[in-house]
Coordinates of C-alpha atoms in Angstrom, one line a residue:
Chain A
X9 CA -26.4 26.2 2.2
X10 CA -22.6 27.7 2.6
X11 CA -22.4 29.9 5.4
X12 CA -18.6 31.2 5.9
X13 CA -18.3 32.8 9.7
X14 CA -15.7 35.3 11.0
X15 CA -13.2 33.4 8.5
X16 CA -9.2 33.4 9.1
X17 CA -6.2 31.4 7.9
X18 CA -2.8 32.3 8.2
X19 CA 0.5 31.2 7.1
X20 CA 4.3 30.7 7.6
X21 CA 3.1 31.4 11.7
X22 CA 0.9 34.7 11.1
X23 CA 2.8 36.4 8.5
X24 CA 1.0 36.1 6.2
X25 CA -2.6 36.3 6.5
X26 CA -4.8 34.6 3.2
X27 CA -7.7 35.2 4.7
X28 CA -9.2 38.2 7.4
X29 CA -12.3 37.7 9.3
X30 CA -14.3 36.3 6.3
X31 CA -18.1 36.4 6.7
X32 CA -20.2 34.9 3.5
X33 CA -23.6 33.2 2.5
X34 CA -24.3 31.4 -0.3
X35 CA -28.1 29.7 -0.9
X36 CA -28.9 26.2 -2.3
X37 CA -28.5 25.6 -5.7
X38 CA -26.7 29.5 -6.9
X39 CA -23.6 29.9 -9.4
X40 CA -21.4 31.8 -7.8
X41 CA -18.0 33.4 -8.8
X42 CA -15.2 34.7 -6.8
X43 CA -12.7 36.9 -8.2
X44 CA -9.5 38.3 -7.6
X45 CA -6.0 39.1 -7.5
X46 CA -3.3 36.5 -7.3
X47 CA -2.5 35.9 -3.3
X48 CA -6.0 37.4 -3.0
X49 CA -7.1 34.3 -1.1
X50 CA -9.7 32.7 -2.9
X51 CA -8.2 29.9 -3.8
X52 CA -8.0 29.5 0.2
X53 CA -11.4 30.4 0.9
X54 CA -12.3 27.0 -1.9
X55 CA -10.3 25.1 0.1
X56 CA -11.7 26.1 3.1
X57 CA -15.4 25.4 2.0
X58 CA -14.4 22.3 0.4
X59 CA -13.2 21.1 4.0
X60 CA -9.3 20.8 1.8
X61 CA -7.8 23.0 4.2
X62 CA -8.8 24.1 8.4
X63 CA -9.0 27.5 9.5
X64 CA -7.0 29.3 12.3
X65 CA -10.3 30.6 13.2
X66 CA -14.4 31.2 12.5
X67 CA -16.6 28.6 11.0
X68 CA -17.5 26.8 7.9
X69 CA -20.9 25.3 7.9
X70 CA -22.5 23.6 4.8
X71 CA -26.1 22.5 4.7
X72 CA -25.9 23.6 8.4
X73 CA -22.9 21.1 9.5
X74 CA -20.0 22.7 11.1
X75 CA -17.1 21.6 8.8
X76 CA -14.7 21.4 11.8
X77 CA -17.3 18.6 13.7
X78 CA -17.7 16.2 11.0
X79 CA -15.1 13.5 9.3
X80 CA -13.7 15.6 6.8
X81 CA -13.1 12.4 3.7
X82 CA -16.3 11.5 4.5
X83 CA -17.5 15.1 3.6
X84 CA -15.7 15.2 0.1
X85 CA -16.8 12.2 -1.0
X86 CA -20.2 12.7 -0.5
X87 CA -21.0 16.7 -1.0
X88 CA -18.4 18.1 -2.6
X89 CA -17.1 17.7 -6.0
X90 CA -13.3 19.7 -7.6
X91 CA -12.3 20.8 -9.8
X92 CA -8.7 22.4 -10.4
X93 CA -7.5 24.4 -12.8
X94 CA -5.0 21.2 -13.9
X95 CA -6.8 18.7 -14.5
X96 CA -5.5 16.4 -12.0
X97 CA -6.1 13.5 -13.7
X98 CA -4.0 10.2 -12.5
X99 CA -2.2 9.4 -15.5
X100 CA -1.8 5.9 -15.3
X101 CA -6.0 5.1 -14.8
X102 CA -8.5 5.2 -18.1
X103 CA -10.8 8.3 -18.5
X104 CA -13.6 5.9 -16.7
X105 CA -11.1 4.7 -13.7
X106 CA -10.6 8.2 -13.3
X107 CA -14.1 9.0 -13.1
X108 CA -14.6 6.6 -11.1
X109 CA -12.4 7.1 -8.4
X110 CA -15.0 8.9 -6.2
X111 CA -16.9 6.3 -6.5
X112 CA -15.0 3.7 -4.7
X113 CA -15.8 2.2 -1.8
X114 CA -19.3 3.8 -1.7
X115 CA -21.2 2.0 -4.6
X116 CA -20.8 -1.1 -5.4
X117 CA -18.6 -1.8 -8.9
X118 CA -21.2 -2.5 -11.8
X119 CA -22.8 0.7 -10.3
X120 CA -19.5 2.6 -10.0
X121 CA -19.0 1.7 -13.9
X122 CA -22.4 2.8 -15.2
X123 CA -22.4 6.0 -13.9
X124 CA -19.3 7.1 -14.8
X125 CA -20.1 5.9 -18.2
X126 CA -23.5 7.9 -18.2
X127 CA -21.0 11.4 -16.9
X128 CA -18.5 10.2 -19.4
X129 CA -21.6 10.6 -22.2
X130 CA -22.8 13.9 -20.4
X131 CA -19.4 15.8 -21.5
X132 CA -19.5 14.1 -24.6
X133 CA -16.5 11.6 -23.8
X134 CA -17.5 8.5 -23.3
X135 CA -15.8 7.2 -27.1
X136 CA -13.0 8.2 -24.9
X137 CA -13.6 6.1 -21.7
X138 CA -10.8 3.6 -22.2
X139 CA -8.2 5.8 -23.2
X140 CA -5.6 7.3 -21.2
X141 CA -4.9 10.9 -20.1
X142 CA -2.4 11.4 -22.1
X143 CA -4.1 10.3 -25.7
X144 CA -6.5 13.8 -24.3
X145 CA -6.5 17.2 -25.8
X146 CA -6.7 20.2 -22.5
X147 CA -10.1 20.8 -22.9
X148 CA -10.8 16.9 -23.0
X149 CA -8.9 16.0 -20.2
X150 CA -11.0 19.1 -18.0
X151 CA -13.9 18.1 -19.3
X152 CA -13.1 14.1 -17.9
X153 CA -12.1 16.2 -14.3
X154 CA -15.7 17.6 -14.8
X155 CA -17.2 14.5 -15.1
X156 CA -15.4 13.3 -11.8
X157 CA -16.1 16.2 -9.8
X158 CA -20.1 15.2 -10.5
X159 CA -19.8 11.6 -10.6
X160 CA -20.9 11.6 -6.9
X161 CA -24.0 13.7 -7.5
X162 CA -22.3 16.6 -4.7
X163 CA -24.2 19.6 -3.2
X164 CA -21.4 21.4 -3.4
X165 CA -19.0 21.7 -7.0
X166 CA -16.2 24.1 -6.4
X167 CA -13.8 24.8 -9.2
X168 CA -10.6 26.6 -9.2
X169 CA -9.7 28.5 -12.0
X170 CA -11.1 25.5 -14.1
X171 CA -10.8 27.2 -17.8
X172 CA -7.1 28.5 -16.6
X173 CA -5.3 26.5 -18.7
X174 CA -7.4 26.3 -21.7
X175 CA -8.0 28.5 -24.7
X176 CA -11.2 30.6 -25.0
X177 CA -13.3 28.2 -27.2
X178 CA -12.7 25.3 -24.6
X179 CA -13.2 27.9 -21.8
X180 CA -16.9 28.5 -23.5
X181 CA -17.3 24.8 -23.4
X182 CA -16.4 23.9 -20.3
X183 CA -18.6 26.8 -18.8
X184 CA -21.5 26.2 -20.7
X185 CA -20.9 22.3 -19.0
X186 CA -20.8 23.1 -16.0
X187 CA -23.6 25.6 -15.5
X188 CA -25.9 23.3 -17.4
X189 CA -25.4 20.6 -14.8
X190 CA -25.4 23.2 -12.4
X191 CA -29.3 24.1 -13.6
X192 CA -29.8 20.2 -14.4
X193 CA -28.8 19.2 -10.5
X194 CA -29.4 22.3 -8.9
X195 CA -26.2 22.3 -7.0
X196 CA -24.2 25.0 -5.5
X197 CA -21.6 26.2 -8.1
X198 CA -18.1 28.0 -6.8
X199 CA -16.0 28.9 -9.0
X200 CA -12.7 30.6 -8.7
X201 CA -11.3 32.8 -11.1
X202 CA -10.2 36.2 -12.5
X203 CA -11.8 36.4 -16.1
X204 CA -14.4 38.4 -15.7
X205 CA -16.0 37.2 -19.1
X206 CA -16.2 33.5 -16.7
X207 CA -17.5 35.2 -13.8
X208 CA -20.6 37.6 -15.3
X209 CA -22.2 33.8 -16.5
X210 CA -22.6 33.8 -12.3
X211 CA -26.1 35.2 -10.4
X212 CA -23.2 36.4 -7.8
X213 CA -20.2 37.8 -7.8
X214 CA -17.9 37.9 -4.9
X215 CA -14.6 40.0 -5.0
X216 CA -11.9 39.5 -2.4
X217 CA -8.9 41.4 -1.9
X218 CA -6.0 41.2 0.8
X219 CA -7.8 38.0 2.3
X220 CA -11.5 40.2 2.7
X221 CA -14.2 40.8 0.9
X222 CA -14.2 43.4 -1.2
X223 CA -17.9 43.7 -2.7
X224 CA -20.6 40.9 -3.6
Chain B
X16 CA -15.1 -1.7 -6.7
X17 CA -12.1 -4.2 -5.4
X18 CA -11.4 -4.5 -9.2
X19 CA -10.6 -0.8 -9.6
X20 CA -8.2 -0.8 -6.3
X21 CA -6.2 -4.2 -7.8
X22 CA -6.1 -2.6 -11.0
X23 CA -4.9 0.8 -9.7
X24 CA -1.9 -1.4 -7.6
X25 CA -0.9 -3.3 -10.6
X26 CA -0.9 0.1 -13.2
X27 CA 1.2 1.8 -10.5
X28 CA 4.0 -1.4 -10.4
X29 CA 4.2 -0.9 -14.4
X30 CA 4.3 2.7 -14.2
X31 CA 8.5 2.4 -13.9
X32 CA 9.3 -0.2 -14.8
X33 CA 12.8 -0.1 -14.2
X34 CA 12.7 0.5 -11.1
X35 CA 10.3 -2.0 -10.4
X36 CA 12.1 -4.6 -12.3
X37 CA 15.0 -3.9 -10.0
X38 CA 13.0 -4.1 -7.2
X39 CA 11.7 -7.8 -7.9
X40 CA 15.1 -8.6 -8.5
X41 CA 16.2 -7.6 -5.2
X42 CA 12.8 -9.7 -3.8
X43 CA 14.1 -12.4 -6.1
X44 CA 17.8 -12.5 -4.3
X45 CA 15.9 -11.9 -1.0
X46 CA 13.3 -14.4 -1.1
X47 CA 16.6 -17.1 -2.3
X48 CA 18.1 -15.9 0.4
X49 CA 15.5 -16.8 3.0
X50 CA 15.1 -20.3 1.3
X51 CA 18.7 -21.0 1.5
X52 CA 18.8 -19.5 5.3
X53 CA 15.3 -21.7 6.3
X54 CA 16.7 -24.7 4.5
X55 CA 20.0 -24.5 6.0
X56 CA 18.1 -24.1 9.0
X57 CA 16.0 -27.3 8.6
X58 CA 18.9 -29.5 6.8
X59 CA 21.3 -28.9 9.7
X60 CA 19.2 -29.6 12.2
X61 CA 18.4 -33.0 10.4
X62 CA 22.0 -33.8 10.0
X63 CA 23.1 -32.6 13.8
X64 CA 19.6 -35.5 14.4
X65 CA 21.2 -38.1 12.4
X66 CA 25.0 -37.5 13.0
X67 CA 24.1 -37.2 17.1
X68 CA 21.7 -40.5 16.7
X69 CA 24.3 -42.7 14.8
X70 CA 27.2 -41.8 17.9
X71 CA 24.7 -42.3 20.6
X72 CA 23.8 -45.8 18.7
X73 CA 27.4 -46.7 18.3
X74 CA 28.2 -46.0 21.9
X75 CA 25.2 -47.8 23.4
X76 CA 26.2 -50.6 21.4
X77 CA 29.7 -50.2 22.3
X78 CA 29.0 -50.5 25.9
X79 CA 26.4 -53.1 25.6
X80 CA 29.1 -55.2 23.8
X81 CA 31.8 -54.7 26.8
X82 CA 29.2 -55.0 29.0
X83 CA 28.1 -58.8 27.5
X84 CA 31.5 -59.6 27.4
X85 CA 32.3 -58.8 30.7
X86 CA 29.6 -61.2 31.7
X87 CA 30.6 -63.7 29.7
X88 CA 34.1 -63.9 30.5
X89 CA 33.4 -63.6 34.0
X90 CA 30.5 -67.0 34.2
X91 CA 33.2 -68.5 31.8
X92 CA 36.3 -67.7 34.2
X93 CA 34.6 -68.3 37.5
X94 CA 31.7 -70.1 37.9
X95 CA 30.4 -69.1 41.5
X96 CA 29.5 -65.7 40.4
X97 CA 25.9 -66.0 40.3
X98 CA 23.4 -64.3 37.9
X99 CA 22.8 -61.4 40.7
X100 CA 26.4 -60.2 39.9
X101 CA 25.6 -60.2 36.3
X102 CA 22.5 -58.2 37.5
X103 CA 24.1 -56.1 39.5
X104 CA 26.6 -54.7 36.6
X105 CA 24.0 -54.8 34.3
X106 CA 22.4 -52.1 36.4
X107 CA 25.1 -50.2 36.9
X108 CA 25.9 -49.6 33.4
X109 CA 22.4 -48.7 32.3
X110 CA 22.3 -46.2 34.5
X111 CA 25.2 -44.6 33.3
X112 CA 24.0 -45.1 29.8
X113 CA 21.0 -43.5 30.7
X114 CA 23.1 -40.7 32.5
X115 CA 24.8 -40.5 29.0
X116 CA 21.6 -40.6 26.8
X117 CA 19.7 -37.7 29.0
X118 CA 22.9 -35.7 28.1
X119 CA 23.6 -36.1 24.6
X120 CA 19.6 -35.5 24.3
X121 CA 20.9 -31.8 25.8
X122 CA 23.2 -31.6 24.1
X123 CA 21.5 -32.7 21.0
X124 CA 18.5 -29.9 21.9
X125 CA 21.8 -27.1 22.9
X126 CA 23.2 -27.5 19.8
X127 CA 19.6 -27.8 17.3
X128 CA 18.5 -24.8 19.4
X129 CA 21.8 -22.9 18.5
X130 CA 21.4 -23.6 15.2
X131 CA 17.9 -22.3 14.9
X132 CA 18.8 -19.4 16.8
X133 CA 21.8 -18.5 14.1
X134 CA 19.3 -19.3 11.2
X135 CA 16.6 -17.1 13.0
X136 CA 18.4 -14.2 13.2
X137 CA 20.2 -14.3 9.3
X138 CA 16.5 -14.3 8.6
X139 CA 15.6 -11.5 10.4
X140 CA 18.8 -9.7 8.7
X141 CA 17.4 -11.0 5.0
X142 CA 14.0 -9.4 6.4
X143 CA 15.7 -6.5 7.4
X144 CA 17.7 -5.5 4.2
X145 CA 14.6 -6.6 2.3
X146 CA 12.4 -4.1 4.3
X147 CA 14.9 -1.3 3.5
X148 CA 14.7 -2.0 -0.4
X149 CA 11.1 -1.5 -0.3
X150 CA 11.1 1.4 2.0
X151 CA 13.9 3.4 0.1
X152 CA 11.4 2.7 -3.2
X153 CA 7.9 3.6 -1.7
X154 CA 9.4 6.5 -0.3
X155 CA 10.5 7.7 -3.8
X156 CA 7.1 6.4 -4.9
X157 CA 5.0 8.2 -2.7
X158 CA 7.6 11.6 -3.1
X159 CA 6.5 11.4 -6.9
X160 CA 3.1 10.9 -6.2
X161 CA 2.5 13.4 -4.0
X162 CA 0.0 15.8 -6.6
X163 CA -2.2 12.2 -7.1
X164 CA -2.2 11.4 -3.4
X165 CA -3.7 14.8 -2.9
X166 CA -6.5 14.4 -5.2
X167 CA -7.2 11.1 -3.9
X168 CA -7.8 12.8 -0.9
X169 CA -9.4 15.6 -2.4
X170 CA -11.8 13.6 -3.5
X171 CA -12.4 11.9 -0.2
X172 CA -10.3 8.9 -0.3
X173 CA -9.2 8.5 3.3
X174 CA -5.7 8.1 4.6
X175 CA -6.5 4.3 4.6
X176 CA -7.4 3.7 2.0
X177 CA -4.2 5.3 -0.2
X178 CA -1.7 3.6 2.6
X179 CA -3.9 0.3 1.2
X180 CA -3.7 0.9 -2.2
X181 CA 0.5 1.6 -1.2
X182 CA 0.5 -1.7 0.7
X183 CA -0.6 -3.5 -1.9
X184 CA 1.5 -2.2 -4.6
X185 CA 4.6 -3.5 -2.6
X186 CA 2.6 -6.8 -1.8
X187 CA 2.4 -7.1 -5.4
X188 CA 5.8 -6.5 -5.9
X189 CA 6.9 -9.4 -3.4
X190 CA 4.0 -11.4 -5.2
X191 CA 6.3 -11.3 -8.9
X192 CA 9.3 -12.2 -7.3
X193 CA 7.8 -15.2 -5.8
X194 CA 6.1 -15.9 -9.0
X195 CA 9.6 -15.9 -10.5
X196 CA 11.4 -17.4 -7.5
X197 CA 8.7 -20.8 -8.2
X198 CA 9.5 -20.4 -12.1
X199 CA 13.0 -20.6 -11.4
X200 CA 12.8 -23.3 -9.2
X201 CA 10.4 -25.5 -11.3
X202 CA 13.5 -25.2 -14.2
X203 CA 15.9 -26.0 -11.5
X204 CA 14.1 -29.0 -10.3
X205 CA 12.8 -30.5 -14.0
X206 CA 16.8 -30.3 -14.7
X207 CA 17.8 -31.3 -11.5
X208 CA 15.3 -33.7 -10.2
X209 CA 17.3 -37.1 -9.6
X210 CA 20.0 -35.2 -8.1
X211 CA 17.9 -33.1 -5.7
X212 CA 15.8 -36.6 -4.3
X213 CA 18.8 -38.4 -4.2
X214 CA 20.1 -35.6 -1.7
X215 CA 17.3 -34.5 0.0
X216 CA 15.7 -37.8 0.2
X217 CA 17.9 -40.9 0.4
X218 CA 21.2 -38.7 2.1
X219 CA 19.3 -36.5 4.5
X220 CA 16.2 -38.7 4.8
X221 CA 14.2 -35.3 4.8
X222 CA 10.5 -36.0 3.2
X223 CA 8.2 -33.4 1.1
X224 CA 6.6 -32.0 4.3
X225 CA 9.8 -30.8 5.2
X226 CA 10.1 -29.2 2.1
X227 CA 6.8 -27.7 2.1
X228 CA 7.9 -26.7 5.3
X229 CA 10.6 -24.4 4.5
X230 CA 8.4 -23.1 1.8
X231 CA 5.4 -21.9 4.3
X232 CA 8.2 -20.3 6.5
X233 CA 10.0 -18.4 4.2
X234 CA 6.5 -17.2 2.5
X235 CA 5.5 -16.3 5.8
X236 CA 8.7 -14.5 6.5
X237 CA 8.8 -12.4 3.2
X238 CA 5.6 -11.1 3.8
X239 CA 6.9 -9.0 6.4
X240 CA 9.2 -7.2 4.0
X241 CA 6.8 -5.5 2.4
X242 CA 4.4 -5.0 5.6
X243 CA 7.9 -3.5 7.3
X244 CA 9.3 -1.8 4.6
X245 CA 5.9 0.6 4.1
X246 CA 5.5 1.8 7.6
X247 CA 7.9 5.2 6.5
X248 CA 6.1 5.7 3.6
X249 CA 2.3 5.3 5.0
X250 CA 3.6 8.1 7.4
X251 CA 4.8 10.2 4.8
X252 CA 1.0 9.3 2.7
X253 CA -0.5 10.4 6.0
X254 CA 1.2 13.8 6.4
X255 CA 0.3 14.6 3.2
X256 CA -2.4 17.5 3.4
X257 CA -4.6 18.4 0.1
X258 CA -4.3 21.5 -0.4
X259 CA -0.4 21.5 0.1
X260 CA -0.1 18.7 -2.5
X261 CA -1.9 20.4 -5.3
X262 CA 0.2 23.3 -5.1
X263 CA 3.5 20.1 -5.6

């Protein structure tokens, strides 16, 4: 599904390297976790596999597409689903614009409305589909950014430290979410983070360290 | 799924609202301006018409008259001067009215053309200053939405589609002001009415096509303020990388 070849990316011109000859496989449909230090370079690595970021060199390929061949919006839209460890949520759109957003310009808009109503109902929000971002509690408003990253039914959901911001009951929640439409969809599940109470819900644990991979 | 994109525009107008309030009332003077500019434009070349038309009248006729009584006083004071004479000098002095005519019409054309040309350019100036106001704002727009332009594109909105959704915003923008330029204008004109047919009307014999005229124009002129003044900040969207602009 995810296969990460020779991986490198460097910044401010080679100083510093996030990432060092990265080689990694990950199979259809697995929850996965990668852990680490901060500056450890997982975030990067997300990025890199959700086609956020390009590398300085090696090769990205998911479901056997080269990541650096193919139109990279065209690739988020339709595989990949985020979500960050804000929220991200535009402020100024309703929960369901904001699920919605993925949606546009691929599916027409009665379609586009339905289905983010039917995610809104999945995370248990969709009393909450006219209201704005800011009327949310923390663990609403990431459960709304869950709803968004799955709205387009991806391959691929990649999370960054996604329970970073909230407290541990909310953390349990959003988990317990994510992996049920993980097993539900059978999508590829990445998270990021460095609770290891988060990662051990994984089948695999990668830990990085100093931009390589430490053990899976 | 046009809905959402129109919706998104609007929401992001109201978002500040001062400083979009100050921007319509920028458009507002702007778009004043340009209807002053394009009716001076129209107005004076009318009068230049009228005022050019009424000398060359009153000269023709002035020569005509000298000419008629140069004839007459001539088969009154001598009556072997035959009607070839009279044809002769009649010839001779409509070809130099005609010499006259072809160059007042010059000069008519000289002077409309410099006057178009002065108009033309104080519009492009209005456009100008107009395009700056909207620039200096998207920027500041797009600077503060840097984060949300990243997660647009993080979630695969293209680079085309967020410089639309900018465009449109600013489009919006001119939209209001023109929606309060025509408010302000109705007022003017249910106040005014009398005044403004007797002027435009009976003085400067200008009819509603004209008027409609100047209206197209300057519409069609404004629209480029918004299409001008984004080009900085749709360069600024499309430098914007994802991953950078999570980390804003």
């Amino acid at each position: 599904m995810i296969k990460v070849k020779n991986l490198t990316k460097m910044y401010d011109k080679g100083k510093t390297v996030a990432l060092n000859d990265v080689n990694l496989d990950i199979e259809d449909g697995e929850f996965v976790s990668i852990m680490g230090t901060s500056g450890s370079g997982k975030s990067t690595l997300l990025n890199m596999i959700g086609g956020l970021d390009v590398p300085d060199a090696g090769i990205v390929e998911v479901m056997g597409e080269d990541l650096s061949k193919i139109n990279l919006s065209r690739y988020r839209r339709e595989t990949v689903g985020f979500i960050f460890q804000l929220h991200n949520l535009i402020p100024n759109l309703t929960c369901l614009e904001n699920v919605e957003l993925p949606l546009f310009g691929s599916v027409k808009s009665f379609d586009m409305k339905n289905r983010a109503l039917d995610l809104l109902e999945a995370v248990g929000l969709n009393s909450l589909a006219n209201k704005y971002p800011n009327k949310l509690s923390g663990g609403q408003m990431q459960r709304v950014a869950v709803a968004r990253a799955l709205v387009n039914d991806p391959k691929v959901v990649l999370a960054d430290e996604p329970t970073g911001q909230l407290d541990s009951e909310n953390s349990e929640l959003i988990m317990d979410l994510m992996q049920e439409k993980q097993e539900e969809t059978n999508t590829t599940l990445c998270v990021v983070t460095h609770d290891f109470e988060i990662a051990k819900k994984a089948e695999k644990i990668i830990k990085i360290k100093d931009g390589q991979i430490e053990s899976v | 799924m046009g809905l959402l994109f129109f919706s998104f525009a609007l929401k992001n107008i109201f978002r500040n609202k001062w400083r979009s309030t100050f921007i319509i009332i920028l458009l507002v003077i702007g778009i004043f301006a340009l209807l002053f500019s394009e009716a001076s434009s129209e107005i004076s070349g009318n009068l230049l018409d009228n005022v050019i038309n009424e000398s060359m009248m009153n000269s023709s006729f002035g020569v005509n008259d000298n000419l008629s009584s140069l004839i007459r006083n001539q088969s009154l004071s001598n009556s072997d001067v035959n009607s070839i004479d009279a044809g002769v000098l009649a010839n001779e002095s409509s070809s130099l009215d005609s010499i006259n005519m072809s160059n007042i019409d010059e000069y008519r054309k000289e002077m409309t053309k410099g006057v178009k040309m002065f108009f033309f350019y104080l519009n492009l100036f209005f456009v100008f200053i107009g395009s700056i106001i909207i620039m200096v704002a998207m920027l500041k727009a797009v600077g503060e939405r840097t984060r949300e332009i990243g997660v647009l594109k993080s979630i695969g909105w293209t680079n085309l589609r967020v410089s639309g959704l900018i465009l449109l915003e600013s489009l919006f923008q001119l939209f209001m002001a023109w929606f309060v330029v025509t408010v302000l204008l109705l007022i003017f004109y249910m106040t005014n009415g009398h005044t403004i047919n007797e002027t435009f009307v009976n003085t400067l014999h200008m009819n509603i096509s004209i008027v409609y005229r100047i209206f197209a124009v300057t519409f069609l002129t404004s629209l480029f303020i918004p299409i001008i003044g984004v080009i900085l900040p749709l360069l600024r969207v499309f430098r914007i990388k994802p991953d950078e602009a999570m980390r804003y």
